[in-house]
Amino acid sequence: MAWYRWWLDQQLENVPDAFSSLLPDGENIVQFQEASPLTKIFLEVAELARSEAGSSIDSIIDHLVDLELVKKPDNVSGTLQTCRTLVFAILGWQTMLYTPSFGTSPPKQFAICDDLDGFRGQTFLVLRQDQLCAKRRLSSLLMGFGLLLPPPNTCLSEDPEERQAFESTTVIQSGELNAFLLQSIAHIQIKWIDVLAPHLEFNKATNTLYLFRYPSFCVANIPSETDGSNFKGVIHSCAAEPEEALQWASESDVCGLLHEILCSYRLLFGQNKEARKLFRRTRPFEDMPSEAHDPLLTLLCSRKSFDSFEVGKPQGSYRVARDFPMLRCRLAILKRQLSVLKPRGWMELWRDKRDSAHWFTFWAVIIIGGAGLLLSFIQVILQIVQVSQSVNGNH
């Protein structure tokens, strides 16, 4: 993940100067260099979050104080709120579930950026919440913003059409749902984003589909079955406890979600020739330097064949409850959006191959019927010419 270092540096551009006051020596915190204070805090937060000791933001802060990485915060000077904001921001950078926002809310609130341009889907219901939730488990804290880590086969939409689509969609054929059809038939625009949680969210008002642009982050956070290390990223620490698993993703569900995100690139782009061509024309890293690019995105979306443990083998049809339980609702909404739209004009009719049998039948009738009409027309012309020549011969 060569891009991640560049991405982290970009996140530091808007951090408040107050973060530096947390350091014992008052050093400048705005730098990710080897052995820098911020790097030490960053790595320790990750280590604590992966252990039971870091079950909440406040417990992480207590351990950072014990390790003398930050000063002991207090409510009087406001350093407690600043320290909570720092840990909240680091957790956002380490999980990529949200982008922390600075200076957009009162000091006693956590705030996240509006990465979906005002759209409130199922992922982000609110953008702020009180810092009192810093005492709660990480899963409970994040649940206060929305459904960032959905449990399997769940739809919280209040739209009756979306709920019906969720319940009625059982199978998705690879040829009936892809980026080419979404753009050419439904005229949906794709917006590439840096946050993982709202991947595949669809804004009907603006006809915009949001896609996560860094799939290698998913690969890096899927535990390997070969090295036996059982290493798990911080995102797994945000999973629900067993008693919360009906409302939030469990640890195994988080792994499943990462797998599904990777498979969704193949479904939307890789498994369709026209969709692969479309991806090559898109610019997911537009106006970004080369070090910010994730080469895995190009491999997943522009290659016909791409087999790996993380992605699995492509299928002609997917049973959404089995193959995409975490993303089931979002895929069902996209499929419905396509199904209610009919092609307009000859070009869209040509592109619409969702029902291949109907497509071949339609164009066979057009071609054969057209050829028959053309031959009939030519026959009439020849008869006219023959009659004309006969009349002229008699004269």
Short mmCIF file of C-alpha atoms in Angstrom, two decimals:
data_model
loop_
_atom_site.label_atom_id
_atom_site.label_comp_id
_atom_site.label_asym_id
_atom_site.label_seq_id
_atom_site.Cartn_x
_atom_site.Cartn_y
_atom_site.Cartn_z
CA MET A 1 0.00 0.00 0.00
CA ALA A 2 2.46 2.62 -1.20
CA TRP A 3 -0.40 5.10 -1.59
CA TYR A 4 -1.29 4.96 2.12
CA ARG A 5 1.68 7.03 3.28
CA TRP A 6 0.79 9.78 0.80
CA TRP A 7 -2.86 9.57 1.86
CA LEU A 8 -1.96 9.87 5.55
CA ASP A 9 0.14 12.94 4.88
CA GLN A 10 -2.86 14.54 3.17
CA GLN A 11 -5.02 13.90 6.23
CA LEU A 12 -2.62 15.94 8.36
CA GLU A 13 -3.07 19.13 6.39
CA ASN A 14 -6.15 20.20 8.38
CA VAL A 15 -5.36 18.90 11.86
CA PRO A 16 -5.65 21.53 14.60
CA ASP A 17 -2.52 23.03 16.18
CA ALA A 18 -3.97 22.07 19.57
CA PHE A 19 -2.82 18.49 18.98
CA SER A 20 0.77 19.57 19.62
CA SER A 21 -0.16 20.65 23.16
CA LEU A 22 -0.85 17.01 24.00
CA LEU A 23 2.78 15.97 23.57
CA PRO A 24 5.01 15.85 26.66
CA ASP A 25 7.77 17.84 24.93
CA GLY A 26 5.47 20.14 22.99
CA GLU A 27 6.81 18.95 19.64
CA ASN A 28 5.07 19.59 16.35
CA ILE A 29 2.63 16.73 15.83
CA VAL A 30 1.91 17.41 12.18
CA GLN A 31 4.32 14.90 10.68
CA PHE A 32 4.44 11.18 9.97
CA GLN A 33 8.16 10.49 10.13
CA GLU A 34 9.98 7.53 11.56
CA ALA A 35 10.07 7.68 15.37
CA SER A 36 8.15 10.99 15.40
CA PRO A 37 5.72 11.52 18.31
CA LEU A 38 2.72 11.21 16.02
CA THR A 39 4.01 7.99 14.49
CA LYS A 40 4.50 6.48 17.96
CA ILE A 41 0.98 7.48 18.98
CA PHE A 42 -0.44 6.19 15.70
CA LEU A 43 1.18 2.78 16.09
CA GLU A 44 0.27 2.50 19.77
CA VAL A 45 -3.38 3.37 19.08
CA ALA A 46 -3.49 0.56 16.52
CA GLU A 47 -1.92 -1.88 18.97
CA LEU A 48 -4.28 -0.88 21.78
CA ALA A 49 -7.38 -0.97 19.55
CA ARG A 50 -6.56 -4.54 18.55
CA SER A 51 -6.37 -5.55 22.22
CA GLU A 52 -9.01 -5.59 24.92
CA ALA A 53 -7.20 -2.68 26.54
CA GLY A 54 -8.39 -0.40 23.75
CA SER A 55 -12.07 -1.22 23.81
CA SER A 56 -12.98 2.49 23.94
CA ILE A 57 -11.39 5.82 23.08
CA ASP A 58 -11.07 6.74 26.76
CA SER A 59 -9.33 3.47 27.60
CA ILE A 60 -6.89 4.07 24.74
CA ILE A 61 -6.15 7.54 26.13
CA ASP A 62 -5.48 6.10 29.60
CA HIS A 63 -2.86 3.75 28.17
CA LEU A 64 -1.26 6.51 26.06
CA VAL A 65 -0.89 8.54 29.26
CA ASP A 66 0.63 5.55 31.08
CA LEU A 67 3.14 5.17 28.24
CA GLU A 68 3.91 8.91 28.47
CA LEU A 69 3.05 9.43 24.81
CA VAL A 70 0.56 12.18 25.69
CA LYS A 71 0.10 14.43 28.71
CA LYS A 72 -2.61 13.57 31.18
CA PRO A 73 -5.68 15.40 29.83
CA ASP A 74 -8.29 17.22 31.90
CA ASN A 75 -11.68 18.84 31.35
CA VAL A 76 -10.66 22.20 32.75
CA SER A 77 -8.07 23.02 30.09
CA GLY A 78 -9.99 21.27 27.31
CA THR A 79 -7.16 18.84 26.61
CA LEU A 80 -9.45 15.87 27.23
CA GLN A 81 -11.63 16.89 24.28
CA THR A 82 -8.54 17.48 22.14
CA CYS A 83 -7.06 14.10 23.06
CA ARG A 84 -10.33 12.35 22.31
CA THR A 85 -10.47 14.08 18.94
CA LEU A 86 -6.91 12.96 18.14
CA VAL A 87 -7.63 9.30 18.93
CA PHE A 88 -10.95 9.47 17.06
CA ALA A 89 -9.13 10.87 14.03
CA ILE A 90 -6.42 8.20 14.13
CA LEU A 91 -9.03 5.45 14.32
CA GLY A 92 -10.70 6.95 11.25
CA TRP A 93 -7.41 6.94 9.33
CA GLN A 94 -6.65 3.38 10.40
CA THR A 95 -10.06 1.94 9.47
CA MET A 96 -10.96 4.26 6.55
CA LEU A 97 -14.58 3.92 7.69
CA TYR A 98 -14.96 7.70 7.99
CA THR A 99 -13.00 10.91 7.52
CA PRO A 100 -12.63 12.92 10.74
CA SER A 101 -13.60 16.57 10.48
CA PHE A 102 -11.82 19.31 12.42
CA GLY A 103 -13.21 22.69 13.44
CA THR A 104 -16.73 22.01 12.14
CA SER A 105 -18.38 21.26 15.49
CA PRO A 106 -18.12 22.27 19.16
CA PRO A 107 -15.03 20.89 20.97
CA LYS A 108 -17.17 18.43 22.93
CA GLN A 109 -18.37 16.68 19.80
CA PHE A 110 -16.91 14.16 17.36
CA ALA A 111 -17.47 15.13 13.72
CA ILE A 112 -16.96 13.35 10.42
CA CYS A 113 -16.70 14.83 6.93
CA ASP A 114 -19.63 14.91 4.56
CA ASP A 115 -18.03 12.64 1.95
CA LEU A 116 -21.40 11.95 0.26
CA ASP A 117 -22.23 15.58 -0.56
CA GLY A 118 -25.18 15.89 1.79
CA PHE A 119 -26.66 12.47 1.00
CA ARG A 120 -27.90 10.53 4.03
CA GLY A 121 -28.13 6.89 3.10
CA GLN A 122 -27.87 3.98 5.50
CA THR A 123 -24.16 4.49 6.19
CA PHE A 124 -24.05 8.02 7.61
CA LEU A 125 -27.24 9.07 9.37
CA VAL A 126 -25.61 11.91 11.31
CA LEU A 127 -22.22 13.62 11.10
CA ARG A 128 -21.80 14.62 14.77
CA GLN A 129 -22.22 13.14 18.21
CA ASP A 130 -21.29 14.05 21.75
CA GLN A 131 -17.89 12.96 23.05
CA LEU A 132 -19.54 11.24 26.01
CA CYS A 133 -19.68 8.21 23.70
CA ALA A 134 -15.87 7.99 24.05
CA LYS A 135 -16.52 5.81 27.08
CA ARG A 136 -18.36 3.22 24.97
CA ARG A 137 -17.00 0.35 22.94
CA LEU A 138 -15.79 1.35 19.49
CA SER A 139 -18.68 -0.45 17.79
CA SER A 140 -21.24 1.42 19.92
CA LEU A 141 -19.51 4.73 19.25
CA LEU A 142 -19.54 4.24 15.49
CA MET A 143 -23.13 3.04 15.55
CA GLY A 144 -24.03 6.54 16.66
CA PHE A 145 -23.13 7.83 13.19
CA GLY A 146 -25.02 5.19 11.21
CA LEU A 147 -24.56 1.72 9.78
CA LEU A 148 -20.84 1.88 8.95
CA LEU A 149 -20.43 -1.89 9.33
CA PRO A 150 -23.74 -3.50 8.36
CA PRO A 151 -24.73 -6.96 9.58
CA PRO A 152 -25.54 -9.54 6.89
CA ASN A 153 -28.83 -9.46 4.96
CA THR A 154 -30.07 -6.23 6.52
CA CYS A 155 -31.98 -3.33 4.98
CA LEU A 156 -32.80 -0.29 7.09
CA SER A 157 -34.28 1.76 4.27
CA GLU A 158 -37.73 3.20 4.93
CA ASP A 159 -38.42 3.49 1.20
CA PRO A 160 -41.05 0.79 0.40
CA GLU A 161 -39.70 0.33 -3.14
CA GLU A 162 -36.18 -0.23 -1.84
CA ARG A 163 -37.40 -2.68 0.78
CA GLN A 164 -39.36 -4.57 -1.85
CA ALA A 165 -36.25 -4.68 -4.05
CA PHE A 166 -34.24 -6.03 -1.11
CA GLU A 167 -36.76 -8.78 -0.40
CA SER A 168 -37.41 -9.76 -4.02
CA THR A 169 -33.85 -9.75 -5.35
CA THR A 170 -32.39 -13.20 -4.83
CA VAL A 171 -30.07 -13.63 -7.83
CA ILE A 172 -28.00 -11.14 -9.80
CA GLN A 173 -26.63 -12.16 -13.18
CA SER A 174 -23.25 -10.67 -14.01
CA GLY A 175 -24.62 -9.51 -17.37
CA GLU A 176 -27.57 -7.61 -15.92
CA LEU A 177 -25.76 -5.38 -13.43
CA ASN A 178 -22.50 -3.65 -14.33
CA ALA A 179 -21.08 -0.17 -14.59
CA PHE A 180 -21.63 0.03 -18.35
CA LEU A 181 -25.38 -0.57 -18.02
CA LEU A 182 -25.61 1.74 -15.02
CA GLN A 183 -24.11 4.55 -17.05
CA SER A 184 -25.58 3.88 -20.50
CA ILE A 185 -29.13 2.91 -19.43
CA ALA A 186 -29.61 4.52 -16.01
CA HIS A 187 -27.20 7.43 -16.67
CA ILE A 188 -25.68 6.96 -13.21
CA GLN A 189 -22.51 8.88 -12.47
CA ILE A 190 -19.74 7.26 -10.44
CA LYS A 191 -17.94 9.20 -7.72
CA TRP A 192 -14.76 7.65 -6.29
CA ILE A 193 -14.30 8.26 -2.57
CA ASP A 194 -11.66 7.62 0.11
CA VAL A 195 -13.99 6.11 2.71
CA LEU A 196 -14.83 2.41 2.77
CA ALA A 197 -18.12 2.38 4.66
CA PRO A 198 -20.41 3.95 2.00
CA HIS A 199 -19.07 1.82 -0.87
CA LEU A 200 -21.96 1.17 -3.31
CA GLU A 201 -24.27 3.72 -1.69
CA PHE A 202 -26.57 5.22 -4.34
CA ASN A 203 -28.05 8.72 -4.23
CA LYS A 204 -31.24 8.67 -6.32
CA ALA A 205 -31.64 12.45 -6.12
CA THR A 206 -28.35 13.12 -7.93
CA ASN A 207 -28.09 9.73 -9.69
CA THR A 208 -24.67 9.21 -8.12
CA LEU A 209 -23.02 5.93 -7.15
CA TYR A 210 -20.20 6.10 -4.58
CA LEU A 211 -17.30 3.66 -4.90
CA PHE A 212 -14.27 3.17 -2.64
CA ARG A 213 -11.08 3.74 -4.61
CA TYR A 214 -8.53 1.83 -2.50
CA PRO A 215 -9.24 -1.93 -2.71
CA SER A 216 -5.72 -2.85 -1.55
CA PHE A 217 -6.80 -1.59 1.90
CA CYS A 218 -9.36 -4.41 1.93
CA VAL A 219 -6.72 -6.96 0.95
CA ALA A 220 -4.34 -5.71 3.64
CA ASN A 221 -7.03 -6.16 6.30
CA ILE A 222 -8.16 -9.66 5.34
CA PRO A 223 -6.35 -12.18 7.57
CA SER A 224 -4.13 -14.47 5.55
CA GLU A 225 -4.87 -18.19 5.55
CA THR A 226 -1.32 -19.10 4.56
CA ASP A 227 1.09 -17.36 6.94
CA GLY A 228 -0.80 -18.36 10.09
CA SER A 229 -0.16 -14.95 11.69
CA ASN A 230 -3.87 -14.18 12.23
CA PHE A 231 -3.01 -10.49 11.97
CA LYS A 232 -6.12 -8.31 12.01
CA GLY A 233 -6.41 -4.64 11.25
CA VAL A 234 -8.00 -2.02 13.47
CA ILE A 235 -11.21 -2.25 11.44
CA HIS A 236 -11.81 -5.68 13.02
CA SER A 237 -11.71 -4.06 16.45
CA CYS A 238 -14.80 -2.07 15.46
CA ALA A 239 -16.85 -5.25 15.12
CA ALA A 240 -19.76 -5.93 17.43
CA GLU A 241 -19.80 -8.16 20.43
CA PRO A 242 -22.01 -11.27 20.03
CA GLU A 243 -24.94 -9.60 21.81
CA GLU A 244 -24.82 -6.67 19.34
CA ALA A 245 -24.37 -8.77 16.18
CA LEU A 246 -27.99 -8.33 15.06
CA GLN A 247 -27.47 -4.58 14.60
CA TRP A 248 -23.79 -4.40 13.62
CA ALA A 249 -21.23 -6.55 11.82
CA SER A 250 -19.42 -9.25 13.79
CA GLU A 251 -15.69 -9.85 13.33
CA SER A 252 -16.32 -12.52 10.71
CA ASP A 253 -18.81 -10.20 9.00
CA VAL A 254 -16.09 -7.54 8.69
CA CYS A 255 -13.92 -10.04 6.81
CA GLY A 256 -16.92 -10.86 4.65
CA LEU A 257 -17.53 -7.19 3.90
CA LEU A 258 -13.93 -6.70 2.76
CA HIS A 259 -14.26 -9.75 0.48
CA GLU A 260 -17.53 -8.44 -0.94
CA ILE A 261 -16.10 -5.02 -1.72
CA LEU A 262 -13.33 -6.68 -3.73
CA CYS A 263 -15.84 -8.91 -5.55
CA SER A 264 -18.05 -5.92 -6.32
CA TYR A 265 -15.33 -4.38 -8.52
CA ARG A 266 -15.32 -7.58 -10.58
CA LEU A 267 -19.12 -7.59 -10.84
CA LEU A 268 -19.35 -3.92 -11.81
CA PHE A 269 -16.34 -3.78 -14.15
CA GLY A 270 -14.14 -6.84 -14.56
CA GLN A 271 -16.71 -9.37 -15.75
CA ASN A 272 -18.06 -7.27 -18.64
CA LYS A 273 -16.10 -6.20 -21.70
CA GLU A 274 -17.86 -2.86 -22.13
CA ALA A 275 -17.57 -2.11 -18.41
CA ARG A 276 -13.82 -2.77 -18.57
CA LYS A 277 -13.58 -0.29 -21.45
CA LEU A 278 -15.61 2.19 -19.43
CA PHE A 279 -13.24 1.91 -16.47
CA ARG A 280 -10.25 2.64 -18.70
CA ARG A 281 -11.95 5.91 -19.63
CA THR A 282 -12.70 6.85 -16.04
CA ARG A 283 -10.24 8.64 -13.84
CA PRO A 284 -10.61 7.40 -10.26
CA PHE A 285 -7.39 9.22 -9.29
CA GLU A 286 -7.94 12.37 -11.31
CA ASP A 287 -5.75 15.32 -10.23
CA MET A 288 -3.87 13.04 -7.84
CA PRO A 289 -0.14 12.25 -8.11
CA SER A 290 1.03 8.79 -9.16
CA GLU A 291 2.02 7.87 -5.59
CA ALA A 292 -1.66 8.24 -4.62
CA HIS A 293 -2.83 5.59 -7.10
CA ASP A 294 -3.86 2.10 -6.05
CA PRO A 295 -2.75 -0.27 -8.87
CA LEU A 296 -5.01 -3.03 -7.55
CA LEU A 297 -8.07 -1.02 -8.55
CA THR A 298 -6.91 -1.05 -12.17
CA LEU A 299 -6.21 -4.78 -12.04
CA LEU A 300 -9.62 -5.59 -10.59
CA CYS A 301 -11.59 -3.36 -12.94
CA SER A 302 -9.74 -3.61 -16.26
CA ARG A 303 -8.69 -7.27 -16.48
CA LYS A 304 -10.93 -10.02 -17.79
CA SER A 305 -9.32 -12.60 -15.50
CA PHE A 306 -8.24 -11.98 -11.93
CA ASP A 307 -8.25 -14.91 -9.54
CA SER A 308 -7.03 -14.60 -5.96
CA PHE A 309 -7.92 -15.85 -2.51
CA GLU A 310 -9.30 -12.44 -1.52
CA VAL A 311 -11.51 -12.05 -4.60
CA GLY A 312 -12.39 -15.63 -5.44
CA LYS A 313 -13.52 -17.01 -8.78
CA PRO A 314 -16.00 -15.00 -10.87
CA GLN A 315 -19.51 -16.36 -11.25
CA GLY A 316 -22.11 -15.95 -13.95
CA SER A 317 -24.80 -15.47 -11.32
CA TYR A 318 -24.63 -14.48 -7.68
CA ARG A 319 -27.06 -15.38 -4.93
CA VAL A 320 -27.05 -12.14 -2.99
CA ALA A 321 -27.94 -13.64 0.39
CA ARG A 322 -24.95 -15.96 0.09
CA ASP A 323 -22.42 -14.06 -2.04
CA PHE A 324 -23.14 -10.44 -1.00
CA PRO A 325 -24.94 -10.56 2.38
CA MET A 326 -23.38 -7.31 3.62
CA LEU A 327 -23.83 -5.41 0.35
CA ARG A 328 -27.10 -7.12 -0.55
CA CYS A 329 -29.33 -4.12 0.07
CA ARG A 330 -27.16 -1.73 -1.98
CA LEU A 331 -26.90 -4.13 -4.92
CA ALA A 332 -30.66 -4.76 -4.84
CA ILE A 333 -31.32 -1.02 -5.00
CA LEU A 334 -29.01 -0.68 -8.00
CA LYS A 335 -30.66 -3.61 -9.76
CA ARG A 336 -34.08 -2.09 -9.20
CA GLN A 337 -32.89 1.25 -10.54
CA LEU A 338 -31.89 -0.51 -13.76
CA SER A 339 -35.01 -2.65 -13.99
CA VAL A 340 -37.46 0.27 -13.90
CA LEU A 341 -35.67 2.07 -16.74
CA LYS A 342 -36.23 1.14 -20.36
CA PRO A 343 -33.82 1.92 -23.19
CA ARG A 344 -34.50 5.12 -25.10
CA GLY A 345 -33.37 5.30 -28.70
CA TRP A 346 -31.66 2.79 -30.94
CA MET A 347 -28.24 3.19 -29.33
CA GLU A 348 -29.53 2.31 -25.84
CA LEU A 349 -31.47 -0.62 -27.31
CA TRP A 350 -28.22 -1.89 -28.81
CA ARG A 351 -26.34 -1.51 -25.53
CA ASP A 352 -29.02 -3.08 -23.35
CA LYS A 353 -28.04 -6.77 -23.15
CA ARG A 354 -29.50 -7.50 -19.73
CA ASP A 355 -31.73 -10.17 -21.27
CA SER A 356 -29.50 -11.73 -23.92
CA ALA A 357 -32.26 -13.99 -25.32
CA HIS A 358 -34.62 -11.02 -25.73
CA TRP A 359 -31.80 -8.92 -27.19
CA PHE A 360 -30.93 -11.53 -29.85
CA THR A 361 -34.61 -12.12 -30.66
CA PHE A 362 -35.32 -8.39 -31.01
CA TRP A 363 -32.38 -7.69 -33.27
CA ALA A 364 -32.95 -10.89 -35.28
CA VAL A 365 -36.50 -9.71 -35.99
CA ILE A 366 -35.23 -6.24 -36.89
CA ILE A 367 -32.47 -7.55 -39.17
CA ILE A 368 -34.48 -10.32 -40.82
CA GLY A 369 -37.58 -8.16 -41.11
CA GLY A 370 -35.54 -5.27 -42.43
CA ALA A 371 -33.83 -7.53 -44.94
CA GLY A 372 -37.22 -8.83 -46.07
CA LEU A 373 -38.55 -5.30 -46.55
CA LEU A 374 -35.42 -4.34 -48.44
CA LEU A 375 -35.73 -7.33 -50.76
CA SER A 376 -39.42 -6.59 -51.32
CA PHE A 377 -38.58 -2.98 -52.13
CA ILE A 378 -35.87 -4.06 -54.57
CA GLN A 379 -38.32 -6.50 -56.19
CA VAL A 380 -40.88 -3.72 -56.66
CA ILE A 381 -38.23 -1.48 -58.23
CA LEU A 382 -37.17 -4.26 -60.62
CA GLN A 383 -40.79 -4.86 -61.61
CA ILE A 384 -41.25 -1.15 -62.29
CA VAL A 385 -38.11 -1.12 -64.42
CA GLN A 386 -39.27 -4.24 -66.28
CA VAL A 387 -42.71 -2.77 -66.98
CA SER A 388 -41.12 0.50 -68.08
CA GLN A 389 -38.82 -1.29 -70.50
CA SER A 390 -41.76 -3.32 -71.83
CA VAL A 391 -43.79 -0.19 -72.52
CA ASN A 392 -40.88 1.50 -74.23
CA GLY A 393 -40.33 -1.63 -76.38
CA ASN A 394 -43.93 -1.59 -77.58
CA HIS A 395 -43.55 2.00 -78.69
#
